[in-house]
XYZ file of C-alpha atoms in Angstrom:
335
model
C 19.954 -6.907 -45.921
C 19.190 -8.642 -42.524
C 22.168 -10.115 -40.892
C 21.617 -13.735 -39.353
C 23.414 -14.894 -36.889
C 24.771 -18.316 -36.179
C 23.340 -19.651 -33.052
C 25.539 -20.803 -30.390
C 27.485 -24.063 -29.771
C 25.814 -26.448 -27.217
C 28.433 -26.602 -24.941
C 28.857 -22.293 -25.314
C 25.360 -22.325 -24.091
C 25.707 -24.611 -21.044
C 28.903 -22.258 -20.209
C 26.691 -19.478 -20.227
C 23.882 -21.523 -18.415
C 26.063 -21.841 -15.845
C 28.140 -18.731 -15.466
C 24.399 -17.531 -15.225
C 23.529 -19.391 -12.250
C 27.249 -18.781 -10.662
C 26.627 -15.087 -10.832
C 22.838 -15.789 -9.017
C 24.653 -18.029 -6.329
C 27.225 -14.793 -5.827
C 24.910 -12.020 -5.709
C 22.922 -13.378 -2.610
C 25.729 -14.852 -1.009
C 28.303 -12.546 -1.703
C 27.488 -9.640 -3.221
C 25.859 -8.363 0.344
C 29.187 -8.338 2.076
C 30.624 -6.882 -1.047
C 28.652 -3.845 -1.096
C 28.995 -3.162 2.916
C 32.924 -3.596 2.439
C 32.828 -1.291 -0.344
C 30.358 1.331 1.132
C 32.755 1.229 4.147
C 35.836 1.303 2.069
C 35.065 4.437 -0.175
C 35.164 6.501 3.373
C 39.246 5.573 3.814
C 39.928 6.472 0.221
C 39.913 9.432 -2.090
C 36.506 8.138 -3.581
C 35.171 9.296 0.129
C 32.453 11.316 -1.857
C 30.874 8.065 -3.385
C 29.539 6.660 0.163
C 29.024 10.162 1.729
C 26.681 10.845 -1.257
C 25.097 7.552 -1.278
C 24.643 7.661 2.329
C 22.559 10.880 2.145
C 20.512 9.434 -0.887
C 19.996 6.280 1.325
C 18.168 8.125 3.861
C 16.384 10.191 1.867
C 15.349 7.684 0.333
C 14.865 4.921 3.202
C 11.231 4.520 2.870
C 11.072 3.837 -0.348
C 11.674 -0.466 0.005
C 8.445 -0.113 1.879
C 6.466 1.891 -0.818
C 6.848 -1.156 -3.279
C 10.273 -0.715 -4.539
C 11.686 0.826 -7.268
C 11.713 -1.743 -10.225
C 13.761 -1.724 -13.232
C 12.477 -3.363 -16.325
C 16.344 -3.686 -18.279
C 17.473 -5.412 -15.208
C 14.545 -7.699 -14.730
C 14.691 -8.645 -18.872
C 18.131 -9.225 -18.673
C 19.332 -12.152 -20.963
C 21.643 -13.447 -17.986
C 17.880 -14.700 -16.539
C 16.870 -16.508 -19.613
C 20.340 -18.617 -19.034
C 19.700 -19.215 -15.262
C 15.944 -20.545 -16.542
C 17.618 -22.670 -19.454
C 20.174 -24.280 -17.213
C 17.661 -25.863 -14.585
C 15.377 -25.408 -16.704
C 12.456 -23.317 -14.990
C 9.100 -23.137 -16.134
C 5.615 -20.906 -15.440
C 2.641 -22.811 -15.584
C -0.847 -21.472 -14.585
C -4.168 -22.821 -13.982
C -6.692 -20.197 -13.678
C -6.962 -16.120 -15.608
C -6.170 -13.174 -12.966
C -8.069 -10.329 -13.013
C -5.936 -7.179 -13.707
C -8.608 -5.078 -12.152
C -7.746 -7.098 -8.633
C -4.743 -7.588 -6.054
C -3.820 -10.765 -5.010
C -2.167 -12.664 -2.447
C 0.295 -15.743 -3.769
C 1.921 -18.268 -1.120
C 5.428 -19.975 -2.563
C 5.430 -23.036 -1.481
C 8.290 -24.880 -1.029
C 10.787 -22.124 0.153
C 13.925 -24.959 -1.213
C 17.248 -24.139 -0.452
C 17.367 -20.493 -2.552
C 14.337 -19.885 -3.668
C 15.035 -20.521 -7.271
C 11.837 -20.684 -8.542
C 10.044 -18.100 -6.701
C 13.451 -15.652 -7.302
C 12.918 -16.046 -11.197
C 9.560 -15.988 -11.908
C 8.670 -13.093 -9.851
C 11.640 -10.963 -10.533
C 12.551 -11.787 -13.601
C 10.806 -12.055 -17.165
C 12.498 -14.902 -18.472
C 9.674 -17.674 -17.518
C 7.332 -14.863 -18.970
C 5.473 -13.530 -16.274
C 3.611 -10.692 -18.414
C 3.052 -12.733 -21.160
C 1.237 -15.443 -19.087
C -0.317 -12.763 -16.597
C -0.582 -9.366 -18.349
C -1.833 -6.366 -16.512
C -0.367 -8.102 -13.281
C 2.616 -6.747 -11.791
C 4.860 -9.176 -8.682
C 6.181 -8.356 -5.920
C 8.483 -11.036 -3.823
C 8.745 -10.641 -0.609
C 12.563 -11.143 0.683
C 13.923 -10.391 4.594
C 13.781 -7.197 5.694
C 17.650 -7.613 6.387
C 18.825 -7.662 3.030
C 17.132 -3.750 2.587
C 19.356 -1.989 5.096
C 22.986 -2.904 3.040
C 23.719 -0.179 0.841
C 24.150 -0.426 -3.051
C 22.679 -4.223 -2.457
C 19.041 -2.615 -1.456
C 19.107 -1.063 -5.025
C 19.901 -4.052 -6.665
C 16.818 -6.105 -5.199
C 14.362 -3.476 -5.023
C 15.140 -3.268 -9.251
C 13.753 -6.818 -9.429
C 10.572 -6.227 -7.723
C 11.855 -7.514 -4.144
C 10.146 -5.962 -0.858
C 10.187 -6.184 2.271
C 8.870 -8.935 4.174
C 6.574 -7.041 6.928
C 2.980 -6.016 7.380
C 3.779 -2.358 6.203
C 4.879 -3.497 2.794
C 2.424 -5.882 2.272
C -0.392 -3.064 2.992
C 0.941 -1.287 0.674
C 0.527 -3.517 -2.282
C -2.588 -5.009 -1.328
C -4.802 -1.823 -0.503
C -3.750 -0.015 -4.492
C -7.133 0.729 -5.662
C -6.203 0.401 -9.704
C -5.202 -3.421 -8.322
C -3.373 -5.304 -11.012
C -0.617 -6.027 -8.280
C 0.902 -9.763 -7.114
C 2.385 -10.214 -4.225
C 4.282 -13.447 -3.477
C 5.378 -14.573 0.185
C 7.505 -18.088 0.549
C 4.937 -19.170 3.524
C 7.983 -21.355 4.981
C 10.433 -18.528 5.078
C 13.828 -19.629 5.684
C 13.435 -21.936 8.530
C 11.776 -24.326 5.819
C 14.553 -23.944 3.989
C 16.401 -26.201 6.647
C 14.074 -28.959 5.549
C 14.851 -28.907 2.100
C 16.338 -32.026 0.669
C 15.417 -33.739 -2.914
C 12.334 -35.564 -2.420
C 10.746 -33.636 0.539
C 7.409 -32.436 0.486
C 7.391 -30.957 4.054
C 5.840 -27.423 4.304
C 6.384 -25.136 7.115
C 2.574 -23.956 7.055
C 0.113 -25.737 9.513
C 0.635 -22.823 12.298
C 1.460 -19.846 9.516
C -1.695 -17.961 9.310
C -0.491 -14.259 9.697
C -0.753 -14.142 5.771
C -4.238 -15.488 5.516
C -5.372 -12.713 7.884
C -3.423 -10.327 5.578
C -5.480 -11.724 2.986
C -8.811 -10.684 4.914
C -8.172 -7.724 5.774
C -7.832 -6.426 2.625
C -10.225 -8.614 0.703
C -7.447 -9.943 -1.413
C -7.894 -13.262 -3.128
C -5.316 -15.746 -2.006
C -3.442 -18.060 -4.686
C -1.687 -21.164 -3.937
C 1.205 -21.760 -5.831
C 3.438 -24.787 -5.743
C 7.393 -25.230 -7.091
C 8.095 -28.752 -8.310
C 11.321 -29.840 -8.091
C 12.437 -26.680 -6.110
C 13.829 -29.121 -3.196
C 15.491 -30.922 -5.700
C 18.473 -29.109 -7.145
C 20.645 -29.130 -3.824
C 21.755 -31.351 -1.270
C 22.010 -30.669 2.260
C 23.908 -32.387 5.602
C 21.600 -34.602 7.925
C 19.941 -32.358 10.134
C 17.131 -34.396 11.564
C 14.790 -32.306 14.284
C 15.795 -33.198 17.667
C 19.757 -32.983 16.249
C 22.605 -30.685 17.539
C 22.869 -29.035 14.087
C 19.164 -28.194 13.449
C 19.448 -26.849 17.298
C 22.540 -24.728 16.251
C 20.666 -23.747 12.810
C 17.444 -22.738 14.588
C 19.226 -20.814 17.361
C 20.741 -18.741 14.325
C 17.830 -18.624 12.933
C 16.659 -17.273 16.029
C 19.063 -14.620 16.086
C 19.869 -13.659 12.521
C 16.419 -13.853 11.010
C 17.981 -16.342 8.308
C 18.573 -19.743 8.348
C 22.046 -21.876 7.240
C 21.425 -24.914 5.499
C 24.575 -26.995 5.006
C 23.642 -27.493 1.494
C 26.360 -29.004 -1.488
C 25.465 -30.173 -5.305
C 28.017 -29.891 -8.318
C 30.970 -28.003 -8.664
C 31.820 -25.796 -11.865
C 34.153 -27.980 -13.677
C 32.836 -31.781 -12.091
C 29.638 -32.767 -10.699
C 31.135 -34.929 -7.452
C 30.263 -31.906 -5.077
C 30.071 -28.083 -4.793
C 27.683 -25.021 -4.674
C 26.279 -25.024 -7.999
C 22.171 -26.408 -8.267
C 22.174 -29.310 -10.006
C 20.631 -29.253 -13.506
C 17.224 -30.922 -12.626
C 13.720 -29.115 -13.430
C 12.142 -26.334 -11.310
C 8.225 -26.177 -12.821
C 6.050 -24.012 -10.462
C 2.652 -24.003 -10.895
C -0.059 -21.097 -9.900
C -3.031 -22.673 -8.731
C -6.665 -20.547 -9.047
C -7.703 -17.881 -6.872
C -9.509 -18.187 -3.693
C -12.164 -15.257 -2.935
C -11.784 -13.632 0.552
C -14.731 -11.901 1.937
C -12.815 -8.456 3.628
C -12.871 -7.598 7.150
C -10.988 -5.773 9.329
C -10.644 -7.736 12.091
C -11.216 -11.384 11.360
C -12.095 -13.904 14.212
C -9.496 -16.865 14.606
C -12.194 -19.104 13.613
C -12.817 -17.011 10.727
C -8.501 -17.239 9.928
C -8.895 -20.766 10.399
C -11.637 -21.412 8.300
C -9.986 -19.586 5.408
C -6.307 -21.225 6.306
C -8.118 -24.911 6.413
C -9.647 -23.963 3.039
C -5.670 -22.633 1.357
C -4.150 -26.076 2.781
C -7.065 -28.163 0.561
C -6.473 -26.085 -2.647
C -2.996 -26.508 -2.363
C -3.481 -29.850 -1.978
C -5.517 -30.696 -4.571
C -2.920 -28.575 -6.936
C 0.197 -30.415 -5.662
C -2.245 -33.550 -6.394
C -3.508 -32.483 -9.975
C 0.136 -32.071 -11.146
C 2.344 -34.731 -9.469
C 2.333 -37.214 -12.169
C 2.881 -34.830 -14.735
C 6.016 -33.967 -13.045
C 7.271 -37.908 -12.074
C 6.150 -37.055 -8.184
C 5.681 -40.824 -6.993
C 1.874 -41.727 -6.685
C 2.501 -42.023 -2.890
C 4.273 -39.241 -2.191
C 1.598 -36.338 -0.575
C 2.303 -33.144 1.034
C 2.731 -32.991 4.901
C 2.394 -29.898 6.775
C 3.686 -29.031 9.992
C-alpha cells in the first residue's frame, strides 16, 4: 500500500523557507565564533578530550582544504537547501554543454552582499547542479580565513568550499580526468561594499590574476552572471570618497573581509532586519571561452584574454536582462 502524504500548508512552507535562510544567515555569521568559543571551551571542561583530539586531527589533517576539500554529498542534498532556494527563489540557468572530459574556470559575478547565489548553486544541489551539468563537479572558492577555525573548516569544506589562493586553484585545474568547476566571485568582498538593489558595478576592470590562472593551465574560462543577487539586501550610504567606505576598506585592508552595513526584513515584519528579502536570485552560466595554455603568459597576452571575458560577459548580462525586468538602460560598468 503506498502511503501519501498531505503536502504542506502555504504558510508551513514559508516558515520553513525562512527558518532555512535564518539558519544560512547564522552559520556564516555566527557559527564561526561559535565553533572557536567551543573549541576553546572544551579545554576548561571535563570534555577536554574533544578539542585535544580534534586539535591533533586538525593538523594532521591541515592540508587537506588545499587538496580540494573533503565534500559530503548528505550535507550538500540536504532538504534545508531546497527551502533557502524556494524562499528567494534561486534558479540555475545555462547557456552552453560542458565537457566532462575538461576543467574549467567560472567567474561569479556580482559578489552581492552574501553570496547567495554563488553559495547555493555551487555547494548545494538544490538548483540542480548535476542534473544540469553532469560529470562536472564545483568547487567555490571562499577566504582562506574561514579554513583555519576549527569544527567550522569541516563544515565548508563538506559543501565543496576551498580556499581562495593559487595553491588550491592548481590543484583543481591541473586533474588530468578534468570534469572539475571551479567558481571564484571575481569582486571578492570588497565588491560586496558596492552592493545595493539595482547596481550593476563589478569590481573587475584591474582583476586579471584569474585570467592568468586560466592560461596557465589551459582551462576554459566561463562567465557567469547572478541576477538579482544585489537585490535581496539593503545597505547604509557608503559613497567612495566617504568616511565609512574609508573605515570599511581599511578593514578590509586588515581583516581580508569586508563589512557592509547591510538591513532587509526582519523574521516576524518586513520594516527592517537581517533576513534577504524574498526577491529572485537567477544566475546564469554563460558558454565557455577556449584558452590557449602557457606557462608564462605576456601581460598583453592577459589582457587580450581579460578584454575578451569582459565582452562575453557583457553580451550575457545583455542577452538576459529583459528576461529578468533589468531596465533597457541599465548596462554593466566595471571598475
Amino acid at each position: 500500500m503506498k502511503v501519501e502524504f498531505a503536502p504542506l500548508s502555504v504558510p508551513l512552507q514559508r516558515r520553513l523557507q525562512t527558518a532555512s535562510v535564518v539558519q544560512w544567515i547564522f552559520s556564516f555569521l555566527g557559527l564561526a565564533q561559535c565553533c572557536t568559543a567551543a573549541f576553546i571551551a572544551l579545554f576548561f571542561t571535563r570534555f577536554w578530550l574533544v578539542s585535544a583530539l580534534y586539535a591533533a586531527w586538525w593538523f594532521i589533517d591541515r592540508e587537506k582544504p588545499s587538496k580540494g576539500g573533503r565534500r559530503i554529498h548528505v550535507l550538500r542534498n540536504c532538504i534545508v537547501w531546497r527551502y533557502m532556494r524556494d524562499y528567494f527563489p534561486i534558479t540555475l540557468m545555462k547557456t552552453a554543454e560542458l565537457d566532462p572530459q575538461q576543467n574549467y574556470l567560472v567567474g561569479f559575478h556580482p559578489h552581492g552582499v552574501l553570496a547567495a547565489g554563488a553559495f547555493l548553486n555551487f555547494c548545494t544541489e538544490a538548483s540542480g547542479f548535476s542534473t544540469l551539468f553532469p560529470g562536472i563537479t564545483p568547487h567555490l572558492m571562499m577566504l582562506s580565513l574561514w579554513f583555519r577555525i576549527p569544527f567550522f573548516r569541516d563544515y565548508v569544506m563538506s559543501g565543496g568550499l576551498i580556499p581562495s589562493d593559487k595553491e588550491s586553484a592548481s590543484y583543481v585545474l591541473q586533474k588530468p580526468e578534468g570534469g572539475n568547476l571551479l567558481a571564484i566571485i571575481v569582486g571578492g568582498a570588497q565588491e560586496a561594499l558596492d552592493a545595493r538593489p539595482g547596481s550593476f558595478t563589478l569590481l573587475l576592470k584591474n582583476r586579471k590574476g584569474f585570467v592568468r590562472l586560466a592560461i596557465q593551465h589551459g582551462t576554459p574560462l566561463v562567465p557567469a552572471f547572478s541576477f538579482g543577487e544585489n537585490d535581496v539586501f539593503d545597505q547604509v550610504k557608503n559613497p567612495r570618497g566617504s568616511w565609512l567606505r574609508w573605515i570599511q576598506h581599511r578593514l578590509q585592508q586588515i581583516m581580508g573581509i569586508s563589512l557592509p552595513f547591510f538591513h532587509a526584513r526582519g523574521i516576524f515584519q518586513y520594516s527592517f532586519g537581517l533576513i534577504p528579502y524574498r526577491r529572485p536570485i537567477r544566475t546564469v552560466v554563460g558558454k565557455p571561452i577556449p584558452v590557449q595554455k602557457k606557462h608564462r603568459p605576456s601581460e598583453e597576452e592577459v589582457d587580450q584574454i581579460h578584454q575578451k571575458y569582459l565582452d562575453e560577459l557583457s553580451k550575457l548580462f545583455e542577452k538576459h536582462k529583459a528576461k529578468y525586468n533589468v531596465s533597457e538602460d541599465s548596462h554593466l560598468e566595471f571598475i
